[in-house]
Amino acid sequence: MTRTAIVTGAARGIGAATARRLAADGHAVAVLDLDAAHCAGTVQAITDAGGRAIALGADVSDAASVEAAVAQVVEQLEAPTILVNNAGIIRDNLLFRMTEDDWDAVMAVHLRGAFLMARAVQEHQVRAGWGRIVNLSSTSALGNRGQANYAAAKAGMQGFTKTLALELGRFGVTANAVAPGFIVTDMTRATAERLGTPLEEFITARAAEIPVQRAGTPDDVAAAVAFFCSEGAGFVSGQVLYVAGGPRA
Ligand code: NAP
């Protein structure tokens, strides 16, 4: 069945791959990112493949911006019933160097963003009696040096997900989290830069520690998100799926 999905942070990386995958699965997709112009590539890829997509510019941490974006989806596509909270940033620093801004910025995009988006979309899901929410967590939720802010946010995403599953289940809405391990995107490039390691060297070293002996790709994550969004996953809710090539990152 065709549904309407919103994927946040979908201009690039995991979000873009997820938007393309959901479109390939037959859904209309709102490709949301901070700047609508940056969504053009993802929208073009979807429409070139015969799918339906629109670009949306919105800041997920801003309530008015979120409300306006969801209203635009209703107007230009139809009421959204699939939501993927993927938008994310990193502001890595060891605790003693971490600023209040580093902390607040990460909480705002991941946690406040997922909260505002879910609150705006649930109304349409409840009305339809069907919905899928997928939140992007991370193996960093288990703790990661230099990421006190990000690890706390990604662990928070898991508690948020389980609570949505409890509250929204009776309306036919499931909520699950996907927790990627080492996936090569611009975010990985930023981490390699911070550590002062050339990207290829960084990828090779990390891949050697992963049981399947390779780095993950955005498509690996998109496949897991697509499963949670599928019709067949209606009895799976409140789960966290680690997509990390092994049991640990
Ligand atoms: P990415 O390449 O950095 O893409 C993130 C996207 O989110 C960017 O397009 C960014 O827009 C957008 N964004 C940032 N703040 C936003 C806001 N306030 N409102 C709307 N959009 C915003 O990241 P990624 O690596 O694909 O990661 C996607 C998700 O997976 C994130 O939640 C991340 O934490 C999670 N994750 C990634 C990895 C990994 O290894 N890459 C591992 C585990 C979890 P701008 O470009 O304009 O900033």
PDB file of N, CA, C and O in Angstrom, residues 64-91:
ATOM      1  N   ALA A  64       7.586  25.926  15.207  1.00  0.00           N
ATOM      2  CA  ALA A  64       6.811  26.580  14.140  1.00  0.00           C
ATOM      3  C   ALA A  64       7.239  26.045  12.774  1.00  0.00           C
ATOM      4  O   ALA A  64       6.399  25.812  11.883  1.00  0.00           O
ATOM      5  N   SER A  65       8.544  25.852  12.616  1.00  0.00           N
ATOM      6  CA  SER A  65       9.083  25.344  11.360  1.00  0.00           C
ATOM      7  C   SER A  65       8.573  23.916  11.096  1.00  0.00           C
ATOM      8  O   SER A  65       8.187  23.572   9.964  1.00  0.00           O
ATOM      9  N   VAL A  66       8.523  23.104  12.140  1.00  0.00           N
ATOM     10  CA  VAL A  66       8.036  21.725  12.025  1.00  0.00           C
ATOM     11  C   VAL A  66       6.559  21.705  11.649  1.00  0.00           C
ATOM     12  O   VAL A  66       6.130  20.983  10.739  1.00  0.00           O
ATOM     13  N   GLU A  67       5.758  22.520  12.350  1.00  0.00           N
ATOM     14  CA  GLU A  67       4.314  22.566  12.071  1.00  0.00           C
ATOM     15  C   GLU A  67       4.071  22.981  10.621  1.00  0.00           C
ATOM     16  O   GLU A  67       3.236  22.400   9.922  1.00  0.00           O
ATOM     17  N   ALA A  68       4.811  23.995  10.161  1.00  0.00           N
ATOM     18  CA  ALA A  68       4.633  24.491   8.789  1.00  0.00           C
ATOM     19  C   ALA A  68       5.024  23.404   7.784  1.00  0.00           C
ATOM     20  O   ALA A  68       4.353  23.224   6.751  1.00  0.00           O
ATOM     21  N   ALA A  69       6.101  22.676   8.086  1.00  0.00           N
ATOM     22  CA  ALA A  69       6.565  21.636   7.156  1.00  0.00           C
ATOM     23  C   ALA A  69       5.538  20.510   7.043  1.00  0.00           C
ATOM     24  O   ALA A  69       5.235  20.046   5.942  1.00  0.00           O
ATOM     25  N   VAL A  70       4.987  20.095   8.173  1.00  0.00           N
ATOM     26  CA  VAL A  70       4.013  18.994   8.138  1.00  0.00           C
ATOM     27  C   VAL A  70       2.747  19.451   7.391  1.00  0.00           C
ATOM     28  O   VAL A  70       2.175  18.693   6.594  1.00  0.00           O
ATOM     29  N   ALA A  71       2.354  20.699   7.605  1.00  0.00           N
ATOM     30  CA  ALA A  71       1.187  21.240   6.886  1.00  0.00           C
ATOM     31  C   ALA A  71       1.432  21.225   5.380  1.00  0.00           C
ATOM     32  O   ALA A  71       0.530  20.920   4.581  1.00  0.00           O
ATOM     33  N   GLN A  72       2.665  21.540   4.999  1.00  0.00           N
ATOM     34  CA  GLN A  72       3.027  21.541   3.573  1.00  0.00           C
ATOM     35  C   GLN A  72       2.942  20.129   2.968  1.00  0.00           C
ATOM     36  O   GLN A  72       2.543  19.970   1.814  1.00  0.00           O
ATOM     37  N   VAL A  73       3.318  19.136   3.761  1.00  0.00           N
ATOM     38  CA  VAL A  73       3.230  17.746   3.282  1.00  0.00           C
ATOM     39  C   VAL A  73       1.765  17.383   3.032  1.00  0.00           C
ATOM     40  O   VAL A  73       1.418  16.796   2.003  1.00  0.00           O
ATOM     41  N   VAL A  74       0.892  17.759   3.962  1.00  0.00           N
ATOM     42  CA  VAL A  74      -0.536  17.460   3.833  1.00  0.00           C
ATOM     43  C   VAL A  74      -1.066  18.105   2.550  1.00  0.00           C
ATOM     44  O   VAL A  74      -1.817  17.487   1.786  1.00  0.00           O
ATOM     45  N   GLU A  75      -0.617  19.341   2.303  1.00  0.00           N
ATOM     46  CA  GLU A  75      -1.102  20.101   1.154  1.00  0.00           C
ATOM     47  C   GLU A  75      -0.563  19.540  -0.167  1.00  0.00           C
ATOM     48  O   GLU A  75      -1.313  19.365  -1.130  1.00  0.00           O
ATOM     49  N   GLN A  76       0.746  19.245  -0.202  1.00  0.00           N
ATOM     50  CA  GLN A  76       1.377  18.892  -1.483  1.00  0.00           C
ATOM     51  C   GLN A  76       1.382  17.389  -1.783  1.00  0.00           C
ATOM     52  O   GLN A  76       1.460  16.996  -2.940  1.00  0.00           O
ATOM     53  N   LEU A  77       1.344  16.571  -0.740  1.00  0.00           N
ATOM     54  CA  LEU A  77       1.288  15.110  -0.962  1.00  0.00           C
ATOM     55  C   LEU A  77      -0.029  14.634  -0.366  1.00  0.00           C
ATOM     56  O   LEU A  77      -1.061  14.736  -0.977  1.00  0.00           O
ATOM     57  N   GLU A  78       0.033  14.104   0.849  1.00  0.00           N
ATOM     58  CA  GLU A  78      -1.185  13.852   1.623  1.00  0.00           C
ATOM     59  C   GLU A  78      -0.786  13.697   3.083  1.00  0.00           C
ATOM     60  O   GLU A  78       0.399  13.841   3.414  1.00  0.00           O
ATOM     61  N   ALA A  79      -1.735  13.407   3.961  1.00  0.00           N
ATOM     62  CA  ALA A  79      -1.407  13.308   5.378  1.00  0.00           C
ATOM     63  C   ALA A  79      -0.312  12.249   5.595  1.00  0.00           C
ATOM     64  O   ALA A  79      -0.468  11.108   5.165  1.00  0.00           O
ATOM     65  N   PRO A  80       0.794  12.641   6.253  1.00  0.00           N
ATOM     66  CA  PRO A  80       1.902  11.686   6.427  1.00  0.00           C
ATOM     67  C   PRO A  80       1.607  10.641   7.499  1.00  0.00           C
ATOM     68  O   PRO A  80       1.081  10.967   8.567  1.00  0.00           O
ATOM     69  N   THR A  81       1.931   9.372   7.212  1.00  0.00           N
ATOM     70  CA  THR A  81       1.749   8.318   8.215  1.00  0.00           C
ATOM     71  C   THR A  81       3.057   7.582   8.515  1.00  0.00           C
ATOM     72  O   THR A  81       3.089   6.718   9.369  1.00  0.00           O
ATOM     73  N   ILE A  82       4.126   7.910   7.770  1.00  0.00           N
ATOM     74  CA  ILE A  82       5.449   7.348   8.088  1.00  0.00           C
ATOM     75  C   ILE A  82       6.372   8.523   8.425  1.00  0.00           C
ATOM     76  O   ILE A  82       6.424   9.514   7.690  1.00  0.00           O
ATOM     77  N   LEU A  83       7.065   8.387   9.548  1.00  0.00           N
ATOM     78  CA  LEU A  83       8.021   9.426   9.951  1.00  0.00           C
ATOM     79  C   LEU A  83       9.354   8.774  10.294  1.00  0.00           C
ATOM     80  O   LEU A  83       9.411   7.865  11.128  1.00  0.00           O
ATOM     81  N   VAL A  84      10.408   9.263   9.662  1.00  0.00           N
ATOM     82  CA  VAL A  84      11.754   8.805  10.011  1.00  0.00           C
ATOM     83  C   VAL A  84      12.534   9.993  10.566  1.00  0.00           C
ATOM     84  O   VAL A  84      12.842  10.951   9.844  1.00  0.00           O
ATOM     85  N   ASN A  85      12.825   9.937  11.869  1.00  0.00           N
ATOM     86  CA  ASN A  85      13.586  11.005  12.528  1.00  0.00           C
ATOM     87  C   ASN A  85      15.068  10.702  12.406  1.00  0.00           C
ATOM     88  O   ASN A  85      15.642   9.966  13.217  1.00  0.00           O
ATOM     89  N   ASN A  86      15.647  11.263  11.345  1.00  0.00           N
ATOM     90  CA  ASN A  86      17.042  10.965  11.010  1.00  0.00           C
ATOM     91  C   ASN A  86      17.972  12.178  11.157  1.00  0.00           C
ATOM     92  O   ASN A  86      19.183  12.009  11.301  1.00  0.00           O
ATOM     93  N   ALA A  87      17.431  13.403  11.137  1.00  0.00           N
ATOM     94  CA  ALA A  87      18.284  14.607  11.175  1.00  0.00           C
ATOM     95  C   ALA A  87      19.204  14.529  12.384  1.00  0.00           C
ATOM     96  O   ALA A  87      18.777  14.148  13.474  1.00  0.00           O
ATOM     97  N   GLY A  88      20.453  14.860  12.169  1.00  0.00           N
ATOM     98  CA  GLY A  88      21.385  14.774  13.290  1.00  0.00           C
ATOM     99  C   GLY A  88      22.617  15.612  13.073  1.00  0.00           C
ATOM    100  O   GLY A  88      22.962  15.980  11.942  1.00  0.00           O
ATOM    101  N   ILE A  89      23.276  15.962  14.177  1.00  0.00           N
ATOM    102  CA  ILE A  89      24.553  16.685  14.123  1.00  0.00           C
ATOM    103  C   ILE A  89      25.473  16.084  15.178  1.00  0.00           C
ATOM    104  O   ILE A  89      24.993  15.428  16.107  1.00  0.00           O
ATOM    105  N   ILE A  90      26.764  16.308  15.009  1.00  0.00           N
ATOM    106  CA  ILE A  90      27.688  15.965  16.095  1.00  0.00           C
ATOM    107  C   ILE A  90      28.446  17.221  16.515  1.00  0.00           C
ATOM    108  O   ILE A  90      28.728  18.095  15.674  1.00  0.00           O
ATOM    109  N   ARG A  91      28.721  17.322  17.811  1.00  0.00           N
ATOM    110  CA  ARG A  91      29.561  18.392  18.366  1.00  0.00           C
ATOM    111  C   ARG A  91      30.480  17.713  19.369  1.00  0.00           C
ATOM    112  O   ARG A  91      30.355  17.906  20.564  1.00  0.00           O
TER     113      ARG A  91
END
